[in-house]
Coordinates of C-alpha atoms in Angstrom, one line a residue:
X134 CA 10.0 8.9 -22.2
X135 CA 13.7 10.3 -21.4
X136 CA 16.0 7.3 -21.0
X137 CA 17.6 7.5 -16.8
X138 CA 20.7 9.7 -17.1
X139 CA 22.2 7.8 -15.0
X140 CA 24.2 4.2 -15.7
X141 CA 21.5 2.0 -16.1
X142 CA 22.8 -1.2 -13.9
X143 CA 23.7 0.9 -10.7
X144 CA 20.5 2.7 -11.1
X145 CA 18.6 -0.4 -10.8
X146 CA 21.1 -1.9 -7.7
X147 CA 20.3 1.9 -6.0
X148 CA 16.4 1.6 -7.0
X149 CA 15.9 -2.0 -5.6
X150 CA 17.7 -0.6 -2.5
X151 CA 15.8 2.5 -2.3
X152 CA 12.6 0.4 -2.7
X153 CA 14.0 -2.7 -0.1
X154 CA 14.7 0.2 2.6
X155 CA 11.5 1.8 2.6
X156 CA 9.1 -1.0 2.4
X157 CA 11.1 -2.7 5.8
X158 CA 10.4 -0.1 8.4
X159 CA 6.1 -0.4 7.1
X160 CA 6.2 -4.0 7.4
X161 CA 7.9 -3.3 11.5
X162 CA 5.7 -1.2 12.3
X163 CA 1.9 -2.0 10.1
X164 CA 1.8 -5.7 10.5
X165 CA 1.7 -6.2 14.6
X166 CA 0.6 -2.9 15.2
X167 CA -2.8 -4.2 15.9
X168 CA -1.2 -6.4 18.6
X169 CA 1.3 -3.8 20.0
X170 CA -1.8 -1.6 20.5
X171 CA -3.7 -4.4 22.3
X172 CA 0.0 -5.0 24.3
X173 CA -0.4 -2.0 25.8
X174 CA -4.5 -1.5 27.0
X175 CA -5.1 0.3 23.8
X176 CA -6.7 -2.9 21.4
X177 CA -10.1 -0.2 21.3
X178 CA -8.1 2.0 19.1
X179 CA -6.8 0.0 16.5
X180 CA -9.3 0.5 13.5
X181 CA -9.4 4.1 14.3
X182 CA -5.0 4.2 13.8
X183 CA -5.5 2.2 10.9
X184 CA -8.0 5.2 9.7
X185 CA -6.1 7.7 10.7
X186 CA -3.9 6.8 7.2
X187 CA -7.1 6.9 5.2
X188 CA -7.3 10.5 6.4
X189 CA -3.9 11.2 5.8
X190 CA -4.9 9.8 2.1
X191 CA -7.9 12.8 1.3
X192 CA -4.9 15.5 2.1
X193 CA -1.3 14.7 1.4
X194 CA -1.0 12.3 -1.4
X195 CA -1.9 14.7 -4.0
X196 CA -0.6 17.7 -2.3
X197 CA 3.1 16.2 -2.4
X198 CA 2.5 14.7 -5.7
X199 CA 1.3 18.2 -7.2
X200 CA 4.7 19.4 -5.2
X201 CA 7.0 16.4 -7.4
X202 CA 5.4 17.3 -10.6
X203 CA 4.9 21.2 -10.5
X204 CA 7.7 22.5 -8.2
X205 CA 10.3 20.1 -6.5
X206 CA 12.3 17.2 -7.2
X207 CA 10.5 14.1 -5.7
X208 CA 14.0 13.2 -4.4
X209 CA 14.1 16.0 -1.9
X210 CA 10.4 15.5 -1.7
X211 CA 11.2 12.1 -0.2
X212 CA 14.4 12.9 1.6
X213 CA 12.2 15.5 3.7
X214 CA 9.3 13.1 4.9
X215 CA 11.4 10.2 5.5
X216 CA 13.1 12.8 8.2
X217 CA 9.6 13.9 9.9
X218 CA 8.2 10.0 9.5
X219 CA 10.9 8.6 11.3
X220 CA 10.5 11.8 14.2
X221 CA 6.7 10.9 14.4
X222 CA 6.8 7.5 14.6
X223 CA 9.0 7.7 17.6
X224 CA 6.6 10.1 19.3
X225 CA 3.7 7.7 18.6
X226 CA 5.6 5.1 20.7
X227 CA 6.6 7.5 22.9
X228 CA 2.6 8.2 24.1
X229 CA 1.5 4.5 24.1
X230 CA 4.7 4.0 26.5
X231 CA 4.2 7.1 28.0
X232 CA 0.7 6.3 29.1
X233 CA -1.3 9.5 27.1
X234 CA -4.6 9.9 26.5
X235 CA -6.2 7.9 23.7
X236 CA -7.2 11.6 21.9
X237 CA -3.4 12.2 22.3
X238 CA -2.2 9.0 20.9
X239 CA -4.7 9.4 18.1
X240 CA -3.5 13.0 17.6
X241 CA 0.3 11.2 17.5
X242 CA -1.2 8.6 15.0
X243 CA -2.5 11.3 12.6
X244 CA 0.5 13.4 12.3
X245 CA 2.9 10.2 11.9
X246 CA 0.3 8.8 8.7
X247 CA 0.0 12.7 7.6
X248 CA 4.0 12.5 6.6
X249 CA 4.3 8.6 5.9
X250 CA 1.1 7.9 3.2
X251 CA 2.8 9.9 0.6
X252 CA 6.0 8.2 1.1
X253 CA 5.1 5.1 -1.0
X254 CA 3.8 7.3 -4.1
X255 CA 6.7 9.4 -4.7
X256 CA 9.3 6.6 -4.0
X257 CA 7.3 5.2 -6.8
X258 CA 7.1 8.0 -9.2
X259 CA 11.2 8.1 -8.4
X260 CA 11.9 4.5 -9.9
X261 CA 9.6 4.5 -13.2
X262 CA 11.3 8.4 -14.2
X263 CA 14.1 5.9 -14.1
X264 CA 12.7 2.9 -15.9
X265 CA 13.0 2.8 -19.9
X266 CA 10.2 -0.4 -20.1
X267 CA 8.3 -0.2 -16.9
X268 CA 6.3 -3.2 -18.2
X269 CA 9.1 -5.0 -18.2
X270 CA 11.5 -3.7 -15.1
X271 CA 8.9 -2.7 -12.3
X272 CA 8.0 -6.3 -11.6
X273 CA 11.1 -7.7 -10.5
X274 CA 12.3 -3.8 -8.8
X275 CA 8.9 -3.7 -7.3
X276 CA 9.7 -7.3 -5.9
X277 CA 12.5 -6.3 -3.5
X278 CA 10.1 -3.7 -1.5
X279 CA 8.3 -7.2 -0.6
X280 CA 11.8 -8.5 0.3
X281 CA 12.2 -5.4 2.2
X282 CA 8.8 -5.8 4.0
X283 CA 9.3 -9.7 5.0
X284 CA 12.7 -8.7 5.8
X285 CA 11.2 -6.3 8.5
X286 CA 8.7 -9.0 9.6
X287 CA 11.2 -11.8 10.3
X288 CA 13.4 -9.1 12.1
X289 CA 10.7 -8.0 14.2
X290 CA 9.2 -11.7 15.3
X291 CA 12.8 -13.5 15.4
X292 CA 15.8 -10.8 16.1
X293 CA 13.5 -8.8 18.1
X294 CA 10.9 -10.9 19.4
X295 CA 8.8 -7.7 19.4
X296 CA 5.1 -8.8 17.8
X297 CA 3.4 -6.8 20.8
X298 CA 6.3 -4.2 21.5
X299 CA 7.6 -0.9 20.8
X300 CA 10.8 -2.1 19.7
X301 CA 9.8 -2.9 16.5
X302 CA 8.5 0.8 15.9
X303 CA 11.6 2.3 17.3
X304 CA 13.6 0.6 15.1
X305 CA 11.2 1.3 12.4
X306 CA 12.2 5.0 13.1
X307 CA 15.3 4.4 12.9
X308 CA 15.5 3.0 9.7
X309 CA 13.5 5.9 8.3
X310 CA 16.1 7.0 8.9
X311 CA 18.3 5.4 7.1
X312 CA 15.9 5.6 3.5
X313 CA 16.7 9.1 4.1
X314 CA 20.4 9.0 4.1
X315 CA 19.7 6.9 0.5
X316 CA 18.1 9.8 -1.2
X317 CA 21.2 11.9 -1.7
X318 CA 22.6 8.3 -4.0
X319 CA 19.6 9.6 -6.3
X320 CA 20.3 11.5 -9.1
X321 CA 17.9 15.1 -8.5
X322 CA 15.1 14.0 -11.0
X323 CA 13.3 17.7 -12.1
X324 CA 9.7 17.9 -11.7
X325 CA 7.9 17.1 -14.5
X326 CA 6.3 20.7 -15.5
X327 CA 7.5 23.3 -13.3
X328 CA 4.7 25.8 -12.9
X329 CA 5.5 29.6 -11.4
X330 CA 2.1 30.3 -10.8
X331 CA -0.4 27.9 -9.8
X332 CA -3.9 27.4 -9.1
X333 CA -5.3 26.2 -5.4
X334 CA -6.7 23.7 -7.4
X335 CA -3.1 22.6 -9.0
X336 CA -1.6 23.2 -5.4
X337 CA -3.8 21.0 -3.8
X338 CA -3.5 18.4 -7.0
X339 CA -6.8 18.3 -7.7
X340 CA -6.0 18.6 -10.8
X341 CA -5.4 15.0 -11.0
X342 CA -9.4 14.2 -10.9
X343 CA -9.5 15.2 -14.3
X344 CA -8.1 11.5 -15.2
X345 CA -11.4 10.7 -13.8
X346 CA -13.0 11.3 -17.2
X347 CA -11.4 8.6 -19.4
X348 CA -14.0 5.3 -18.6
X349 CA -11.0 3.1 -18.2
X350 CA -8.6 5.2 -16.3
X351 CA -11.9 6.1 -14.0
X352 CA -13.1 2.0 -13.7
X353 CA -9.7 0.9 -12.8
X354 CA -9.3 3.3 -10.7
X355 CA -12.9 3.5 -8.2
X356 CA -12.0 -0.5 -8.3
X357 CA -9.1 0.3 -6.8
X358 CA -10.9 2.0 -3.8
X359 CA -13.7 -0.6 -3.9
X360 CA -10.9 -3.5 -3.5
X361 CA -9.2 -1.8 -1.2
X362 CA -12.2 -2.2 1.1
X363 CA -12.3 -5.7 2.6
X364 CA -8.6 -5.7 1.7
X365 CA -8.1 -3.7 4.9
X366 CA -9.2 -6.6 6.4
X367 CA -6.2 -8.8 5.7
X368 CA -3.9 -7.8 8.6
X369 CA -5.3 -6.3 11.5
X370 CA -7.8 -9.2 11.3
X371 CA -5.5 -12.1 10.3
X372 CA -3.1 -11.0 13.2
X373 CA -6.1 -11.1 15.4
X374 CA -7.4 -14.7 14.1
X375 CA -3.7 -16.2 14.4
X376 CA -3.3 -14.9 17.9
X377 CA -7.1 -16.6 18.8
X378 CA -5.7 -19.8 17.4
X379 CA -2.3 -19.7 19.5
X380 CA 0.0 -18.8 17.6
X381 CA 3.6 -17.0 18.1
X382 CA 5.7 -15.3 15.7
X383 CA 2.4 -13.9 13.9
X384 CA 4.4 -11.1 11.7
X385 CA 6.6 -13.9 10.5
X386 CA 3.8 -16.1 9.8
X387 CA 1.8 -12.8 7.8
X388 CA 5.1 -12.4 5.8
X389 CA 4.2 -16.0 4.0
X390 CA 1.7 -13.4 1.6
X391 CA 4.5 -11.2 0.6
X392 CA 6.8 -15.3 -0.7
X393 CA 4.0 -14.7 -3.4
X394 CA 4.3 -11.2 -4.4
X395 CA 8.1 -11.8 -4.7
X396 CA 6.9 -14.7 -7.1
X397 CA 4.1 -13.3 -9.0
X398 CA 6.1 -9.6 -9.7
X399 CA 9.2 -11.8 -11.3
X400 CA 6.9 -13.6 -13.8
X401 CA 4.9 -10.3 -14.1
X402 CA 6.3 -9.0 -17.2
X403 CA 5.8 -12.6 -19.1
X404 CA 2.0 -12.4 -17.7
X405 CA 1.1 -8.7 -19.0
X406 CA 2.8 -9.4 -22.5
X407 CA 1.3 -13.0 -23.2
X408 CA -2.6 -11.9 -21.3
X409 CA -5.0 -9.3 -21.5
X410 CA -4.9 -7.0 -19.4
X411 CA -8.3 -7.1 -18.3
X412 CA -8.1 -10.7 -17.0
X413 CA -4.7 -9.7 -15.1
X414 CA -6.8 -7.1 -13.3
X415 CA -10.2 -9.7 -12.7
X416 CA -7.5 -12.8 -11.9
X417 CA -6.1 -10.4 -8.7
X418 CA -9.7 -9.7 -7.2
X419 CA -11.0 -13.6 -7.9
X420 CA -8.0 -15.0 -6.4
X421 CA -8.5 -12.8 -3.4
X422 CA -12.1 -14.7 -3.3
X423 CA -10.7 -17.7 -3.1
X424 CA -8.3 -16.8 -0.4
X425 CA -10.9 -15.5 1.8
X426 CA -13.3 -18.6 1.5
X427 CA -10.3 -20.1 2.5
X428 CA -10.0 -17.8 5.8
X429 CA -13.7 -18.5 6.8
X430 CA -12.9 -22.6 6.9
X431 CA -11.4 -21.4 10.5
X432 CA -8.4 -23.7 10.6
X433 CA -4.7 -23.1 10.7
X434 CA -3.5 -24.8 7.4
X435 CA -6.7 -23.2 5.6
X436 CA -5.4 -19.5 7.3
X437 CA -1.9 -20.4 6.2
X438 CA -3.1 -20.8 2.7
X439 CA -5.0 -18.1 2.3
X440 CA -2.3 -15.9 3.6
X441 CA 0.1 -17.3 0.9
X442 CA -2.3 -16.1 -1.9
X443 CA -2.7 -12.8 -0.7
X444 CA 0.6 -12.3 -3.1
X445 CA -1.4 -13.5 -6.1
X446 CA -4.3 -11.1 -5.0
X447 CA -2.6 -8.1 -4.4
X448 CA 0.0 -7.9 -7.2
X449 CA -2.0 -8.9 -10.1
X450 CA -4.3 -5.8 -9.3
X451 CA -2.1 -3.1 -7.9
X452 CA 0.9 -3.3 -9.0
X453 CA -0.6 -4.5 -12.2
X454 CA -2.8 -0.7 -11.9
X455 CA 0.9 1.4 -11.0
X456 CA 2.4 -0.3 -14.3
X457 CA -0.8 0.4 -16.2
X458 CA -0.5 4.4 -15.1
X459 CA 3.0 4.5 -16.2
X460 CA 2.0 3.6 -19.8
X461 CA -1.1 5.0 -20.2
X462 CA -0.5 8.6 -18.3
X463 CA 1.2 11.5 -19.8
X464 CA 4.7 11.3 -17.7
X465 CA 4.1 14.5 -16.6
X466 CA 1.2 13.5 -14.5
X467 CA 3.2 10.4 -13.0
X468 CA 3.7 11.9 -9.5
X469 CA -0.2 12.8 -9.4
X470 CA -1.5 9.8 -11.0
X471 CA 0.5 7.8 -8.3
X472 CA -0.9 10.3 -5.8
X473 CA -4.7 9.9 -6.5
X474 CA -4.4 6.0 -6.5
X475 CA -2.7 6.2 -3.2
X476 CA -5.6 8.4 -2.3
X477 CA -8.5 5.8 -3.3
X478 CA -7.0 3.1 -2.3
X479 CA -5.3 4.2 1.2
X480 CA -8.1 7.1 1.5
X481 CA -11.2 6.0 0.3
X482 CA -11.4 2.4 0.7
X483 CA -9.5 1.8 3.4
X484 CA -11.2 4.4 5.6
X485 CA -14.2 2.3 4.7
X486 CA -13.0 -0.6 5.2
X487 CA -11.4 0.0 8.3
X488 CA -13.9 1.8 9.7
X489 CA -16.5 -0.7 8.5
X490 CA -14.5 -3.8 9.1
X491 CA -14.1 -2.9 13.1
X492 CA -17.9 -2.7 12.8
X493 CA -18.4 -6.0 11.3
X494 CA -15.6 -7.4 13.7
X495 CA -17.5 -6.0 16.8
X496 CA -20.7 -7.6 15.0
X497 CA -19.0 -10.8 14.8
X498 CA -17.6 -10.9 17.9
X499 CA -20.0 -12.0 21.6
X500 CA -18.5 -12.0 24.8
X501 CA -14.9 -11.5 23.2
X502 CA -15.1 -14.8 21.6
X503 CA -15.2 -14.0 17.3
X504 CA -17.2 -16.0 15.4
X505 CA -14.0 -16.0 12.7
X506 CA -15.9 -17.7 9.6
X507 CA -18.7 -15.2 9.5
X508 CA -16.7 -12.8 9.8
X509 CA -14.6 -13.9 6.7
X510 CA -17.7 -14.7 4.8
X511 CA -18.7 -11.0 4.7
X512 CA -15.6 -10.1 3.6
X513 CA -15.6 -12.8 0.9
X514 CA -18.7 -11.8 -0.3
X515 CA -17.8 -8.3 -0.5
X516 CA -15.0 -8.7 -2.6
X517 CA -16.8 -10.7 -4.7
X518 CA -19.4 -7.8 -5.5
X519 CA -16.2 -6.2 -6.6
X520 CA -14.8 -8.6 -9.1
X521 CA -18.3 -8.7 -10.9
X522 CA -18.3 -4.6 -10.9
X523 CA -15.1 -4.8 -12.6
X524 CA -15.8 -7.9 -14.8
X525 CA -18.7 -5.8 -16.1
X526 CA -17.6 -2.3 -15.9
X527 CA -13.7 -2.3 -17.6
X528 CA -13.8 -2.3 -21.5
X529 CA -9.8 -2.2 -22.3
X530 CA -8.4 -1.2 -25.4
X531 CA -9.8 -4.0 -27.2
X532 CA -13.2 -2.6 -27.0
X533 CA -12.1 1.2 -27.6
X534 CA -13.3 2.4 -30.9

């Protein structure tokens, strides 16, 4: 790979910025969305808006990654959506406030994920073209978009005070805003292989489904998407369990997850170079079985704890998976491997699992009164199907031959 052009020391200051700034205005707007919904009348709606980003997943991920690689610099890439996010956001606040119909604030929900789910991918493509040992520098980089999302946590539950108000996505907008203004403090990374003429299929990036063929690459991967299924689970339903138990300040109290993931991505680097990979990957989903056992015991100090290890359980698979794409990918592929993970994860399984997780909720739930620890059973159980389809499916390079 092609060492950064640019100094290396202020380009990890701008990256850690770049990365802070955009994960803030998610954490505003994604963590009490479920409760600003239910604020204003519209609580029926909320595992459909969460879906509405799986949607988003099946069409623009790979169609802006196909754009970073093949045609445009990912920099303007980003610089344009962080624009039309921040103009959508504000229009889906403006019809819950506004009173529309829920087609209409659906319709507002979709075009606001259409712009935003790609976001993440290319701001991630951006900082490893810039990284010279991506095992070694992502972790603690990586670590400040948690800071970034607490950051926009705390602000909303204690500057704010907006867990069930539109402040919190106005301001979101706003700072969208303000990721924007970063972009043109990136140097103008080229796309990785400029094509003149392309196919629909490389337009679309379907082209990326061809990493589909290698057994590892394709196990880590449909885990990916199969984790990512009673993964949705974790805040729209831990929001909802905190409020049932009284509690205030519920983003702040969410944000304990991401003290983890700040944690975990420091020591990262030590982990992948002293532990097979493999058992990184298997260590993420178990932990998350733990955590969810711990979420069915129904109590607030058990909630609290299994909150805190949702760092351990989603770092040590996903970011663990973005690292092990940067290594194992041709480079010119980066924006569209990126892409089709964003796809499975925020596409596949979390369409399932939010679509499938409001049905087990609505299961679970008689005479509005949940019944909390069967509902955190099933998801428990679920993810443990996953970590034994991983456990038996991924081979790793020290079974390749």
């Amino acid at each position: 790979m092609t060492a950064p052009t640019t100094d290396a020391k202020t380009s990890r200051r701008m990256l850690a910025t770049l990365f802070f700034c955009t994960a803030m205005p998610m954490g505003m707007w994604g963590v009490p969305l479920a409760n600003v919904f239910t604020a204003y009348g519209r609580g029926h709606l909320v595992p459909y808006v969460f879906a509405t980003t799986s949607l988003a997943a099946f069409i623009s991920p790979l169609f802006v990654g196909a754009l970073a690689d093949q045609k445009h610099s990912p920099v303007l890439l980003l610089r344009w959506l962080t624009a039309v996010t921040s103009l959508a956001l504000l229009i889906t606040c403006g019809s819950l406030a506004w009173g529309w119909s829920d087609v209409a604030v659906l319709a507002c929900a979709q075009a606001q994920a259409l712009v935003a789910t790609p976001v993440w991918s290319v701001t991630s493509s951006i900082v490893f073209s810039q990284l010279q040992d991506a095992k070694l520098q992502f972790g603690p980089l990586r670590a400040w978009a948690t800071a970034g999302w607490m950051a926009g946590c705390w602000i909303v539950s204690f500057v704010l005070k907006a867990d069930a108000s539109l402040v919190g996505g106005v301001t979101a907008a706003g700072l969208w805003l303000v990721v924007m203004t970063l972009t043109w403090r990136l140097p103008m990374i080229p796309p990785g292989e400029v094509l003149q003429h392309r196919t629909w299929r490389q337009i679309l990036g379907l082209d990326a489904l061809e990493l589909l063929k290698h057994r590892d690459h394709r196990v880590v991967f449909i885990t990916a998407a199969l984790y990512c299924v009673p993964l949705a689970a974790f805040y729209p339903y831990t929001s909802r369990h905190l409020h049932d138990l009284g509690l205030q300040k519920i983003s702040a109290l969410i944000s304990l997850g991401q003290t983890t993931e700040i944690l975990v991505m420091v020591l990262l680097a030590g982990v992948l170079a002293r532990v097979r990979l493999k058992w990184v990957f298997l260590s993420g989903i178990a932990i998350c079985v733990v955590r969810y056992s711990f979420n069915a015991l129904g109590t607030l100090p058990w909630l609290l704890v299994g909150t805190v290890l949702h760092g351990f359980a989603y770092t040590l698979y996903f970011i663990t998976t973005q690292i092990y794409l940067e290594e194992r990918i041709d480079p010119k592929w980066r924006s569209r491997a990126q892409a089709l993970l964003s796809l499975l994860m925020s596409g596949v399984g979390n369409l399932i699992g939010y679509l499938g997780g409001g049905w087990w909720f609505a299961t679970c739930t008689q005479n509005g009164v949940t019944d909390w620890p069967r509902f955190w059973w099933g998801e428990t159980a679920l993810t443990a199907a996953v970590c034994v389809f991983f456990a038996l499916a991924y081979r790793g390079r020290a079974h390749q031959t």
